[in-house]
PDB file of C-alpha atoms in Angstrom:
ATOM      1  CA  HIS U   1     -23.761 -19.207  -8.741  1.00  0.00           C
ATOM      2  CA  SER U   2     -27.327 -20.791  -9.237  1.00  0.00           C
ATOM      3  CA  THR U   3     -25.953 -22.003 -12.760  1.00  0.00           C
ATOM      4  CA  GLY U   4     -26.528 -25.680 -12.780  1.00  0.00           C
ATOM      5  CA  TYR U   5     -27.968 -25.418  -9.168  1.00  0.00           C
ATOM      6  CA  VAL U   6     -29.826 -29.023  -8.639  1.00  0.00           C
ATOM      7  CA  GLY U   7     -31.990 -29.885  -5.226  1.00  0.00           C
ATOM      8  CA  ARG U   8     -33.651 -28.423  -2.512  1.00  0.00           C
ATOM      9  CA  THR U   9     -36.599 -27.686  -4.358  1.00  0.00           C
ATOM     10  CA  ASP U  10     -38.640 -27.705  -1.129  1.00  0.00           C
ATOM     11  CA  VAL U  11     -36.412 -25.556   0.705  1.00  0.00           C
ATOM     12  CA  ILE U  12     -36.215 -22.982  -2.321  1.00  0.00           C
ATOM     13  CA  GLY U  13     -40.601 -23.086  -2.174  1.00  0.00           C
ATOM     14  CA  LYS U  14     -40.377 -22.401   1.802  1.00  0.00           C
ATOM     15  CA  MET U  15     -38.445 -19.745   0.820  1.00  0.00           C
ATOM     16  CA  VAL U  16     -40.527 -18.453  -1.874  1.00  0.00           C
ATOM     17  CA  LYS U  17     -43.202 -18.678   0.187  1.00  0.00           C
ATOM     18  CA  PHE U  18     -41.709 -16.570   2.902  1.00  0.00           C
ATOM     19  CA  ALA U  19     -40.757 -13.814   0.566  1.00  0.00           C
ATOM     20  CA  ASP U  20     -45.134 -14.106  -0.534  1.00  0.00           C
ATOM     21  CA  GLY U  21     -45.914 -13.582   2.995  1.00  0.00           C
ATOM     22  CA  ALA U  22     -48.030 -16.442   2.397  1.00  0.00           C
ATOM     23  CA  GLY U  23     -48.908 -19.603   4.296  1.00  0.00           C
ATOM     24  CA  THR U  24     -47.093 -20.535   7.788  1.00  0.00           C
ATOM     25  CA  TYR U  25     -44.743 -17.464   7.176  1.00  0.00           C
ATOM     26  CA  ALA U  26     -47.847 -14.371   6.911  1.00  0.00           C
ATOM     27  CA  GLY U  27     -47.164 -11.544   9.078  1.00  0.00           C
ATOM     28  CA  THR U  28     -43.820 -12.967  10.129  1.00  0.00           C
ATOM     29  CA  GLY U  29     -41.763 -10.080   8.497  1.00  0.00           C
ATOM     30  CA  GLY U  30     -39.870  -9.630   5.506  1.00  0.00           C
ATOM     31  CA  LEU U  31     -35.915 -10.364   6.867  1.00  0.00           C
ATOM     32  CA  LEU U  32     -34.660 -13.829   5.784  1.00  0.00           C
ATOM     33  CA  VAL U  33     -31.462 -15.198   7.586  1.00  0.00           C
ATOM     34  CA  LEU U  34     -29.975 -18.090   6.251  1.00  0.00           C
ATOM     35  CA  GLU U  35     -27.089 -19.584   8.313  1.00  0.00           C
ATOM     36  CA  GLY U  36     -25.044 -22.602   7.593  1.00  0.00           C
ATOM     37  CA  SER U  37     -21.343 -23.623   7.996  1.00  0.00           C
ATOM     38  CA  ALA U  38     -18.621 -22.827   5.072  1.00  0.00           C
ATOM     39  CA  GLY U  39     -19.262 -24.860   1.726  1.00  0.00           C
ATOM     40  CA  SER U  40     -22.667 -26.029   3.009  1.00  0.00           C
ATOM     41  CA  GLY U  41     -24.480 -23.901  -0.716  1.00  0.00           C
ATOM     42  CA  LYS U  42     -25.743 -20.997   1.021  1.00  0.00           C
ATOM     43  CA  THR U  43     -24.893 -18.623  -1.561  1.00  0.00           C
ATOM     44  CA  ALA U  44     -25.810 -21.127  -4.184  1.00  0.00           C
ATOM     45  CA  LEU U  45     -29.167 -21.276  -2.557  1.00  0.00           C
ATOM     46  CA  LEU U  46     -29.717 -17.807  -2.268  1.00  0.00           C
ATOM     47  CA  ALA U  47     -28.790 -17.502  -5.781  1.00  0.00           C
ATOM     48  CA  LYS U  48     -31.339 -20.099  -6.937  1.00  0.00           C
ATOM     49  CA  LEU U  49     -34.074 -18.281  -5.036  1.00  0.00           C
ATOM     50  CA  LEU U  50     -33.390 -15.205  -6.557  1.00  0.00           C
ATOM     51  CA  THR U  51     -33.457 -16.463  -9.969  1.00  0.00           C
ATOM     52  CA  VAL U  52     -36.468 -18.209  -9.101  1.00  0.00           C
ATOM     53  CA  TYR U  53     -38.316 -15.463  -7.418  1.00  0.00           C
ATOM     54  CA  SER U  54     -37.503 -12.711  -9.932  1.00  0.00           C
ATOM     55  CA  THR U  55     -38.655 -15.033 -12.738  1.00  0.00           C
ATOM     56  CA  ALA U  56     -41.505 -15.884 -11.490  1.00  0.00           C
ATOM     57  CA  ARG U  57     -42.254 -12.418 -10.332  1.00  0.00           C
ATOM     58  CA  PRO U  58     -40.419 -10.050 -12.941  1.00  0.00           C
ATOM     59  CA  GLY U  59     -42.318  -6.795 -11.203  1.00  0.00           C
ATOM     60  CA  ALA U  60     -40.763  -7.465  -7.534  1.00  0.00           C
ATOM     61  CA  LYS U  61     -38.289  -5.413  -6.535  1.00  0.00           C
ATOM     62  CA  VAL U  62     -35.766  -7.840  -4.254  1.00  0.00           C
ATOM     63  CA  ILE U  63     -33.044  -6.467  -1.988  1.00  0.00           C
ATOM     64  CA  TYR U  64     -30.439  -8.694  -1.241  1.00  0.00           C
ATOM     65  CA  HIS U  65     -27.186  -8.992   0.192  1.00  0.00           C
ATOM     66  CA  PHE U  66     -24.352 -11.595   0.485  1.00  0.00           C
ATOM     67  CA  ALA U  67     -22.192 -11.194   3.345  1.00  0.00           C
ATOM     68  CA  GLY U  68     -19.005 -11.862   2.557  1.00  0.00           C
ATOM     69  CA  ALA U  69     -18.889 -13.182  -0.856  1.00  0.00           C
ATOM     70  CA  ALA U  70     -17.914 -10.293  -1.954  1.00  0.00           C
ATOM     71  CA  ALA U  71     -14.812  -7.849  -1.310  1.00  0.00           C
ATOM     72  CA  GLY U  72     -16.222  -5.167   1.440  1.00  0.00           C
ATOM     73  CA  GLY U  73     -19.724  -7.816   1.782  1.00  0.00           C
ATOM     74  CA  SER U  74     -19.080  -8.492   5.544  1.00  0.00           C
ATOM     75  CA  ASP U  75     -18.922  -4.252   6.112  1.00  0.00           C
ATOM     76  CA  LEU U  76     -22.309  -3.419   8.060  1.00  0.00           C
ATOM     77  CA  ARG U  77     -21.958   0.202   7.448  1.00  0.00           C
ATOM     78  CA  ARG U  78     -21.495  -0.026   3.750  1.00  0.00           C
ATOM     79  CA  PHE U  79     -24.486  -2.599   3.389  1.00  0.00           C
ATOM     80  CA  LEU U  80     -26.288  -0.130   5.314  1.00  0.00           C
ATOM     81  CA  ARG U  81     -25.451   2.600   2.732  1.00  0.00           C
ATOM     82  CA  ARG U  82     -26.248   0.545  -0.054  1.00  0.00           C
ATOM     83  CA  LEU U  83     -29.475  -0.231   1.262  1.00  0.00           C
ATOM     84  CA  TRP U  84     -30.134   3.310   2.145  1.00  0.00           C
ATOM     85  CA  ARG U  85     -29.678   4.192  -1.670  1.00  0.00           C
ATOM     86  CA  LEU U  86     -32.332   0.891  -2.775  1.00  0.00           C
ATOM     87  CA  LEU U  87     -34.939   2.522  -0.742  1.00  0.00           C
ATOM     88  CA  PRO U  88     -37.009   4.526  -3.018  1.00  0.00           C
ATOM     89  CA  GLU U  89     -40.019   4.761  -0.027  1.00  0.00           C
ATOM     90  CA  ALA U  90     -37.812   5.884   2.171  1.00  0.00           C
ATOM     91  CA  PRO U  91     -39.827   8.391   4.443  1.00  0.00           C
ATOM     92  CA  PHE U  92     -38.955  11.487   3.146  1.00  0.00           C
ATOM     93  CA  SER U  93     -40.931  14.373   1.454  1.00  0.00           C
ATOM     94  CA  GLU U  94     -40.126  15.474  -2.589  1.00  0.00           C
ATOM     95  CA  HIS U  95     -38.690  19.078  -0.370  1.00  0.00           C
ATOM     96  CA  GLU U  96     -36.260  16.854   1.942  1.00  0.00           C
ATOM     97  CA  GLU U  97     -33.133  15.338   0.642  1.00  0.00           C
ATOM     98  CA  LYS U  98     -32.298  11.923   1.153  1.00  0.00           C
ATOM     99  CA  VAL U  99     -28.743  11.713   3.377  1.00  0.00           C
ATOM    100  CA  PHE U 100     -27.592   9.036   4.857  1.00  0.00           C
ATOM    101  CA  PRO U 101     -26.780   9.840   8.611  1.00  0.00           C
ATOM    102  CA  GLU U 102     -23.039  10.175   9.423  1.00  0.00           C
ATOM    103  CA  ASP U 103     -23.594   9.267  13.093  1.00  0.00           C
ATOM    104  CA  PHE U 104     -25.212   5.798  11.823  1.00  0.00           C
TER     105      PHE U 104
END
């Protein structure tokens, strides 16, 4: 989606600052939610942000999710399972198995 993306550099700049926890956004947390009407370019904007951010910060761990952009993308349980697997710093000792709670 980010191939050939043009415009909104001001928005992307603000989103990069947010992701870095800098400026106006310092201390606000790490969750970014983007909403808008269908076809307004949300997916393309986020794909461009991922490209810009990953290129500028190659060592950064970026976890993203495009809800509704793919089959099963809006399935919350499926997303949480994926997120659970992607969080290597989950609070477990080396003797505990990292198991997704079935009653979640």
